[in-house]
Short mmCIF file of C-alpha atoms and ligand atoms in Angstrom, two decimals:
data_model
loop_
_atom_site.label_atom_id
_atom_site.label_comp_id
_atom_site.label_asym_id
_atom_site.label_seq_id
_atom_site.Cartn_x
_atom_site.Cartn_y
_atom_site.Cartn_z
CA MET A 250 133.21 43.00 180.06
CA THR A 251 134.47 42.36 176.53
CA LEU A 252 135.16 45.39 174.33
CA GLU A 253 133.92 44.90 170.78
CA ILE A 254 136.16 46.67 168.29
CA GLY A 255 135.12 48.09 164.93
CA MET A 256 138.12 48.65 162.67
CA LEU A 257 138.06 50.80 159.55
CA GLY A 258 140.96 49.78 157.32
CA TYR A 259 142.52 46.37 156.83
CA ARG A 260 145.76 46.81 154.92
CA PHE A 261 149.13 47.76 156.48
CA MET A 262 147.86 49.42 159.68
CA GLY A 263 144.90 47.06 159.91
CA LYS A 264 147.30 44.13 159.99
CA ALA A 265 149.60 45.85 162.54
CA HIS A 266 146.74 46.58 164.94
CA ALA A 267 144.90 43.27 164.43
CA ASN A 268 148.16 41.44 165.15
CA ALA A 269 148.56 43.53 168.31
CA LEU A 270 145.00 42.73 169.48
CA ALA A 271 145.60 39.01 168.88
CA ARG A 272 148.72 39.02 171.06
CA LEU A 273 147.31 40.95 174.02
CA PRO A 274 145.72 37.98 175.87
CA MET A 275 148.95 35.95 175.71
CA PHE A 276 151.46 38.66 176.64
CA PHE A 277 149.35 41.22 178.55
CA PRO A 278 146.92 39.01 180.52
CA ASP A 279 145.67 42.00 182.51
CA ALA A 280 144.58 43.74 179.29
CA PRO A 281 140.81 44.16 178.83
CA ASP A 282 139.07 41.35 176.93
CA VAL A 283 138.52 42.49 173.39
CA GLU A 284 136.68 41.00 170.45
CA ARG A 285 137.75 41.78 166.91
CA GLY A 286 134.16 42.56 165.95
CA VAL A 287 133.44 44.32 162.66
CA LEU A 288 135.96 45.07 159.92
CA ILE A 289 134.93 48.06 157.85
CA GLY A 290 135.88 48.83 154.26
CA ARG A 291 134.52 49.38 150.76
CA ASP A 292 135.48 46.29 148.74
CA GLU A 293 133.30 43.46 150.08
CA ASP A 294 135.37 40.59 148.63
CA ALA A 295 138.67 41.99 149.89
CA LEU A 296 137.01 42.79 153.20
CA ARG A 297 135.71 39.24 153.68
CA ASP A 298 139.15 37.81 152.98
CA ALA A 299 140.80 40.29 155.33
CA ALA A 300 138.26 39.58 158.09
CA ASP A 301 139.17 35.88 157.93
CA ARG A 302 142.90 36.58 158.01
CA LEU A 303 142.73 39.25 160.73
CA GLY A 304 140.21 37.37 162.92
CA PHE A 305 137.18 39.67 162.71
CA SER A 306 133.72 38.16 163.20
CA SER A 307 131.82 40.35 160.72
CA ILE A 308 132.24 42.95 157.99
CA ALA A 309 130.52 46.24 157.07
CA THR A 310 130.84 48.40 154.00
CA SER A 311 129.47 51.45 155.78
CA TRP A 312 131.16 52.95 158.83
CA GLU A 313 127.97 54.88 159.65
CA GLU A 314 126.04 51.71 160.56
CA ALA A 315 129.01 50.02 162.22
CA ILE A 316 130.10 52.67 164.70
CA ASP A 317 126.82 52.47 166.65
CA GLU A 318 127.31 48.73 167.17
CA VAL A 319 130.82 48.72 168.68
CA ASP A 320 132.47 49.69 171.99
CA VAL A 321 135.63 51.11 170.41
CA PHE A 322 136.26 52.50 166.90
CA TYR A 323 139.67 52.17 165.24
CA ASN A 324 140.16 54.54 162.31
CA LEU A 325 143.04 53.11 160.28
CA GLY A 326 141.94 54.46 156.92
CA PRO A 327 143.87 56.86 154.68
CA ASN A 328 144.35 60.35 156.14
CA HIS A 329 141.35 61.88 154.33
CA VAL A 330 139.05 59.38 156.10
CA HIS A 331 140.27 60.21 159.61
CA ALA A 332 137.99 63.14 160.46
CA GLU A 333 134.34 62.33 159.62
CA PRO A 334 134.03 58.79 161.07
CA SER A 335 136.12 59.67 164.16
CA ILE A 336 133.97 62.75 164.87
CA ALA A 337 130.76 60.73 164.40
CA ALA A 338 132.01 58.00 166.75
CA LEU A 339 133.04 60.51 169.42
CA ASP A 340 129.71 62.34 169.08
CA ALA A 341 128.08 58.94 169.82
CA GLY A 342 130.32 58.61 172.91
CA THR A 343 132.45 55.86 171.38
CA PRO A 344 136.19 55.91 172.14
CA VAL A 345 138.37 56.29 169.03
CA PHE A 346 141.89 55.17 168.16
CA CYS A 347 142.97 57.03 165.00
CA GLU A 348 146.15 56.47 163.00
CA LYS A 349 148.58 59.34 162.46
CA PRO A 350 148.69 62.03 161.26
CA LEU A 351 145.43 63.04 162.90
CA ALA A 352 144.11 64.64 159.70
CA PRO A 353 145.25 66.01 156.33
CA THR A 354 144.65 69.59 157.50
CA LEU A 355 144.95 71.64 160.68
CA GLU A 356 141.29 72.65 160.37
CA GLU A 357 140.11 69.02 160.48
CA ALA A 358 142.53 68.19 163.32
CA ASP A 359 141.13 71.15 165.26
CA VAL A 360 137.54 69.88 164.95
CA MET A 361 138.60 66.33 165.89
CA ALA A 362 140.37 67.58 169.02
CA GLU A 363 137.43 69.80 170.01
CA THR A 364 135.01 66.88 169.54
CA ALA A 365 137.24 64.67 171.69
CA ARG A 366 137.29 67.28 174.47
CA GLU A 367 133.50 67.34 174.52
CA ALA A 368 133.09 63.55 174.22
CA ASP A 369 135.16 62.92 177.33
CA VAL A 370 136.11 59.36 176.28
CA PRO A 371 139.62 58.23 175.26
CA ALA A 372 140.60 59.50 171.81
CA GLY A 373 144.06 58.19 170.93
CA CYS A 374 146.39 59.07 168.04
CA ALA A 375 148.53 56.05 167.15
CA PHE A 376 152.03 57.48 167.35
CA ASN A 377 153.47 54.03 168.03
CA TYR A 378 157.12 55.06 168.45
CA ARG A 379 156.36 56.45 171.92
CA PHE A 380 155.98 52.79 172.90
CA VAL A 381 159.51 51.62 172.03
CA PRO A 382 161.22 50.51 175.28
CA ALA A 383 164.41 52.40 174.33
CA ILE A 384 162.40 55.61 173.83
CA ARG A 385 160.79 55.15 177.27
CA TYR A 386 164.28 54.58 178.71
CA ALA A 387 165.46 57.82 177.02
CA LYS A 388 162.49 59.68 178.50
CA ARG A 389 163.44 58.50 181.99
CA LEU A 390 167.01 59.82 181.50
CA LEU A 391 165.71 63.19 180.29
CA GLU A 392 163.15 63.51 183.11
CA ALA A 393 165.92 62.75 185.60
CA GLY A 394 168.00 65.58 184.13
CA GLU A 395 170.81 63.17 183.20
CA LEU A 396 171.65 65.12 180.05
CA GLY A 397 171.63 68.53 181.74
CA GLU A 398 170.49 71.60 179.83
CA ILE A 399 169.19 70.51 176.41
CA ARG A 400 170.99 72.33 173.59
CA HIS A 401 170.30 70.30 170.42
CA VAL A 402 167.38 68.10 169.37
CA ARG A 403 167.59 66.29 166.04
CA GLY A 404 165.00 64.05 164.38
CA ARG A 405 165.32 62.34 161.01
CA TYR A 406 163.01 59.84 159.31
CA LEU A 407 164.57 58.43 156.14
CA GLN A 408 162.99 55.99 153.69
CA ASP A 409 163.70 55.21 150.05
CA TRP A 410 160.54 53.61 148.68
CA LEU A 411 159.89 56.38 146.11
CA VAL A 412 163.40 56.71 144.67
CA ASP A 413 162.22 54.93 141.49
CA PRO A 414 160.24 57.47 139.42
CA GLU A 415 158.23 54.51 138.08
CA ALA A 416 157.02 53.59 141.57
CA PRO A 417 153.23 53.91 141.24
CA TRP A 418 151.12 56.82 142.39
CA SER A 419 149.17 56.29 145.64
CA TRP A 420 146.97 58.32 147.98
CA ARG A 421 150.15 59.20 149.89
CA ASN A 422 151.18 61.34 146.89
CA ASP A 423 148.00 63.43 146.86
CA GLU A 424 147.36 66.61 148.86
CA GLU A 425 143.56 66.14 148.95
CA LEU A 426 143.89 62.57 150.28
CA ALA A 427 147.00 62.79 152.46
CA GLY A 428 147.40 66.46 153.29
CA SER A 429 151.18 66.30 152.83
CA GLY A 430 153.83 63.73 151.91
CA ALA A 431 156.90 62.83 153.95
CA LEU A 432 156.07 65.80 156.19
CA GLY A 433 152.80 64.37 157.55
CA ASP A 434 153.49 60.69 157.06
CA LEU A 435 156.93 60.66 158.68
CA GLY A 436 157.41 64.13 160.14
CA SER A 437 154.34 63.75 162.35
CA HIS A 438 156.05 60.79 164.08
CA THR A 439 159.23 62.76 164.71
CA VAL A 440 157.43 65.88 165.93
CA ASP A 441 155.37 63.77 168.34
CA LEU A 442 158.43 61.88 169.57
CA LEU A 443 160.36 65.11 170.23
CA ARG A 444 157.36 66.58 172.08
CA PHE A 445 157.19 63.35 174.13
CA LEU A 446 160.91 63.38 174.97
CA VAL A 447 161.73 67.06 175.53
CA GLY A 448 158.40 68.94 175.41
CA ALA A 449 158.04 69.27 179.18
CA ASP A 450 158.54 72.82 180.50
CA ASP A 451 161.55 71.73 182.61
CA ILE A 452 163.31 70.03 179.67
CA ALA A 453 163.11 72.01 176.39
CA GLY A 454 159.47 73.08 176.37
CA GLU A 455 157.29 73.23 173.28
CA ILE A 456 158.53 74.32 169.85
CA SER A 457 158.28 78.13 169.67
CA ARG A 458 159.37 78.96 166.10
CA ILE A 459 160.10 77.13 162.87
CA SER A 460 161.74 77.53 159.47
CA GLY A 461 160.65 74.91 156.94
CA HIS A 462 161.56 73.66 153.49
CA LEU A 463 159.66 71.15 151.35
CA ARG A 464 160.63 69.54 148.03
CA THR A 465 158.94 67.35 145.43
CA PHE A 466 161.53 65.53 143.29
CA VAL A 467 159.19 63.56 140.99
CA GLU A 468 156.15 65.56 139.83
CA GLU A 469 154.03 62.70 138.43
CA ARG A 470 153.82 58.95 138.76
CA PRO A 471 152.30 56.04 136.78
CA VAL A 472 148.87 54.82 137.81
CA GLU A 473 148.64 51.10 138.52
CA GLY A 474 145.64 48.78 138.91
CA ASP A 475 142.16 48.43 137.42
CA GLY A 476 141.34 50.60 134.52
CA ALA A 477 144.70 52.33 134.41
CA GLY A 478 145.84 52.88 130.87
CA THR A 479 149.37 51.72 130.05
CA ASP A 480 150.86 55.21 130.25
CA GLU A 481 148.36 56.92 132.55
CA THR A 482 150.02 59.15 135.17
CA ARG A 483 148.80 61.31 138.07
CA PRO A 484 150.44 64.42 139.54
CA VAL A 485 152.32 64.28 142.85
CA THR A 486 150.88 67.19 144.81
CA VAL A 487 152.75 66.70 148.10
CA ASP A 488 156.35 66.82 149.29
CA ASP A 489 158.78 63.95 148.76
CA ALA A 490 161.01 65.36 151.49
CA TYR A 491 161.08 68.15 154.06
CA SER A 492 163.56 69.73 156.44
CA ALA A 493 163.01 72.23 159.23
CA GLN A 494 164.87 74.24 161.83
CA LEU A 495 163.22 74.64 165.23
CA GLU A 496 163.66 76.76 168.32
CA PHE A 497 162.29 75.39 171.60
CA GLU A 498 160.92 77.50 174.44
CA ASN A 499 164.12 76.96 176.49
CA GLY A 500 166.25 78.09 173.54
CA ALA A 501 167.33 74.62 172.41
CA MET A 502 167.95 74.27 168.67
CA GLY A 503 166.20 71.59 166.66
CA THR A 504 166.58 70.14 163.18
CA LEU A 505 164.07 67.87 161.51
CA GLU A 506 164.03 66.09 158.20
CA ALA A 507 162.30 63.24 156.42
CA SER A 508 162.53 61.82 152.95
CA ARG A 509 161.12 59.09 150.79
CA PHE A 510 164.20 59.46 148.57
CA ALA A 511 166.99 58.68 151.04
CA THR A 512 168.56 55.91 149.00
CA GLY A 513 169.60 52.98 151.18
CA HIS A 514 167.49 53.95 154.20
CA LYS A 515 164.44 51.69 154.62
CA ASN A 516 162.74 52.88 157.81
CA ASP A 517 165.45 54.86 159.55
CA HIS A 518 163.86 56.99 162.25
CA THR A 519 166.64 58.49 164.35
CA ILE A 520 166.60 60.83 167.33
CA GLU A 521 169.67 62.60 168.73
CA ILE A 522 169.66 64.85 171.78
CA HIS A 523 172.69 66.77 173.13
CA GLY A 524 172.71 68.34 176.57
CA SER A 525 175.26 70.08 178.77
CA LYS A 526 175.92 66.82 180.67
CA GLY A 527 175.47 64.20 177.99
CA SER A 528 173.80 63.00 174.81
CA LEU A 529 171.64 60.18 173.53
CA ARG A 530 171.04 58.59 170.14
CA PHE A 531 168.22 56.24 169.01
CA SER A 532 167.68 54.53 165.64
CA LEU A 533 164.53 52.58 164.74
CA GLU A 534 166.66 50.23 162.64
CA ARG A 535 168.37 49.28 165.94
CA LEU A 536 165.18 49.50 167.97
CA ASN A 537 166.41 47.58 171.04
CA GLU A 538 169.41 49.85 171.64
CA LEU A 539 169.97 53.33 173.03
CA GLU A 540 173.32 55.06 172.74
CA VAL A 541 174.10 57.24 175.75
CA LEU A 542 177.04 59.56 176.38
CA ARG A 543 177.57 60.71 179.96
CA GLU A 544 179.60 63.54 181.40
CA ASP A 545 182.96 61.75 181.01
CA ASN A 546 182.68 62.57 177.31
CA ARG A 547 184.64 59.45 176.36
CA GLY A 548 182.27 58.26 173.67
CA TYR A 549 178.78 56.77 173.58
CA LYS A 550 177.84 53.59 175.43
CA THR A 551 175.34 51.28 173.72
CA ILE A 552 172.64 50.12 176.14
CA LEU A 553 170.65 47.03 175.12
CA VAL A 554 167.20 47.95 176.47
CA THR A 555 165.95 44.41 177.08
CA ASP A 556 166.24 43.95 180.85
CA GLU A 557 163.20 42.85 182.85
CA ASP A 558 162.85 46.26 184.49
CA ASP A 559 163.04 48.07 181.16
CA PRO A 560 159.66 49.36 179.94
CA TYR A 561 157.35 46.59 178.60
CA VAL A 562 160.20 44.07 178.29
CA ASP A 563 158.95 41.88 181.19
CA HIS A 564 155.86 41.07 179.12
CA TRP A 565 158.01 39.40 176.45
CA TRP A 566 161.26 37.46 176.79
CA PRO A 567 164.42 37.21 178.94
CA PRO A 568 167.15 39.85 178.52
CA GLY A 569 168.69 39.98 175.06
CA HIS A 570 165.75 38.32 173.31
CA VAL A 571 165.10 41.41 171.23
CA ILE A 572 161.66 42.65 170.15
CA GLY A 573 160.57 44.40 166.95
CA TRP A 574 158.53 47.13 165.24
CA GLU A 575 155.26 45.22 165.66
CA HIS A 576 155.63 45.06 169.45
CA THR A 577 155.20 48.83 169.71
CA PHE A 578 151.63 48.32 168.44
CA VAL A 579 150.97 45.73 171.16
CA HIS A 580 152.18 48.22 173.79
CA GLU A 581 150.07 51.12 172.49
CA ASN A 582 146.97 48.93 172.14
CA TYR A 583 147.42 47.67 175.70
CA GLU A 584 147.65 51.20 177.07
CA PHE A 585 144.79 52.54 174.94
CA LEU A 586 142.34 49.71 175.68
CA THR A 587 143.20 49.83 179.38
CA ALA A 588 142.33 53.55 179.32
CA VAL A 589 139.03 52.70 177.57
CA ALA A 590 138.14 49.99 180.10
CA GLU A 591 138.94 52.30 183.02
CA ASN A 592 137.75 55.49 181.27
CA GLY A 593 141.22 56.78 182.06
CA GLU A 594 143.66 59.02 180.25
CA PHE A 595 145.66 57.92 177.19
CA GLU A 596 148.52 59.72 175.50
CA PRO A 597 149.18 60.45 172.71
CA ASN A 598 145.61 61.69 172.37
CA PHE A 599 143.86 64.04 169.94
CA GLU A 600 145.46 67.05 171.69
CA ASP A 601 148.86 65.55 170.84
CA GLY A 602 147.68 64.87 167.30
CA LEU A 603 146.57 68.50 167.00
CA ALA A 604 149.86 69.80 168.44
CA ALA A 605 151.80 67.79 165.86
CA GLN A 606 149.50 69.07 163.11
CA GLN A 607 150.18 72.67 164.20
CA VAL A 608 153.92 72.08 163.72
CA LEU A 609 153.38 70.48 160.29
CA GLU A 610 151.23 73.45 159.26
CA ALA A 611 153.88 75.92 160.47
CA ILE A 612 156.55 74.10 158.43
CA GLU A 613 154.41 74.41 155.30
CA GLU A 614 153.57 78.06 156.08
CA SER A 615 157.26 78.86 156.55
CA ASP A 616 158.15 77.13 153.29
CA ASP A 617 155.49 79.17 151.46
CA ALA A 618 156.54 82.47 153.07
CA GLY A 619 160.29 81.86 152.98
CA GLU A 620 160.65 83.02 156.59
CA TRP A 621 160.49 81.76 160.17
CA VAL A 622 157.02 81.18 161.62
CA SER A 623 156.22 81.66 165.32
CA LEU A 624 154.12 79.01 167.09
CA ASP A 625 153.41 81.17 170.16
C1 SOE B 983 155.24 55.08 155.51
O1 SOE B 983 155.74 54.17 154.60
C2 SOE B 983 155.01 54.39 156.84
O2 SOE B 983 154.23 53.24 156.65
C3 SOE B 983 154.26 55.32 157.78
O3 SOE B 983 152.97 55.62 157.27
C4 SOE B 983 154.16 54.67 159.15
O4 SOE B 983 153.49 55.52 160.06
C5 SOE B 983 155.56 54.38 159.66
O5 SOE B 983 155.52 53.79 160.94
C6 SOE B 983 156.28 53.45 158.68
O6 SOE B 983 156.29 54.03 157.36
#
């Protein structure tokens, strides 16, 4: 049976997922057969061009009509478009793969997760960094207790694409459209990754309380594109950067931060975990490596996670033939579509998306109140 996919969104994430779908048959031959069916968007000309480039057989300018015609619905639109189409698809019993963060607000994420529970079909949230081989390797070490009692968990996601105050305004700068700035766009990845790595009861458990701080450095930005006057600007109504302190159920301490103003850092998502018997360090800018320190305490060892028995690597190339950011999308699409074909379980799902949204909300609540917020 071939799964026909309807995909809403055809820019950055549309290209990442369409590329992943195109590579599945060659590198994951046991993946379900999928057809890139209908590409959904508003601008018909741009849509037609994108459908040709991304290999979709048809286009639709209305998601309402399209979601009844497809076997799987991918919601890759801006954050403010995540809720309504995903809920409608799930209500029609159609599996949904939605980009992160799940929604701009906790209220919308709540309804999406509730709808997914009732629909009883796979509803995935595309936190792609769970599908980095080095992250899977780290998870195996943590589950095996190799690091001992977890004391410190640190997550940082640094970019610098908004350092220039003349960088144009976009939906990512608007609270109505995005929900939050670096917090939701980048922080949601880090929160999900920490939950994935240490969230189990026998490792560090869930996050129990939070102290948060948000900051907007540039309050307005120039508007670019059709109809924009030469000096038209729009307000920035979300954070440019955030930081947070966490306490985990087992007492471990956590620190989180993300910024779009970290000059010199392009897409630097780093995780550091320190335990009583060892530590590990991961950086997205060195995606194929994991630094591990064992009990001998004589410095970190860099492990190149590209051996055949390392997660997902056997689908690609011989040891040392490194993979990249795009391959994480191939891995997550393989797992999600396999779950759809078998009506199995997929994680991260809408429950994980909701759990991340609860942490984001608590960080904003703490920043507003100027005090710690409990998540219990
Ligand atoms: C932000 O620039 C962004 O594109 C995020 O939206 C993605 O989720 C992240 O993977 C890369 O950076």
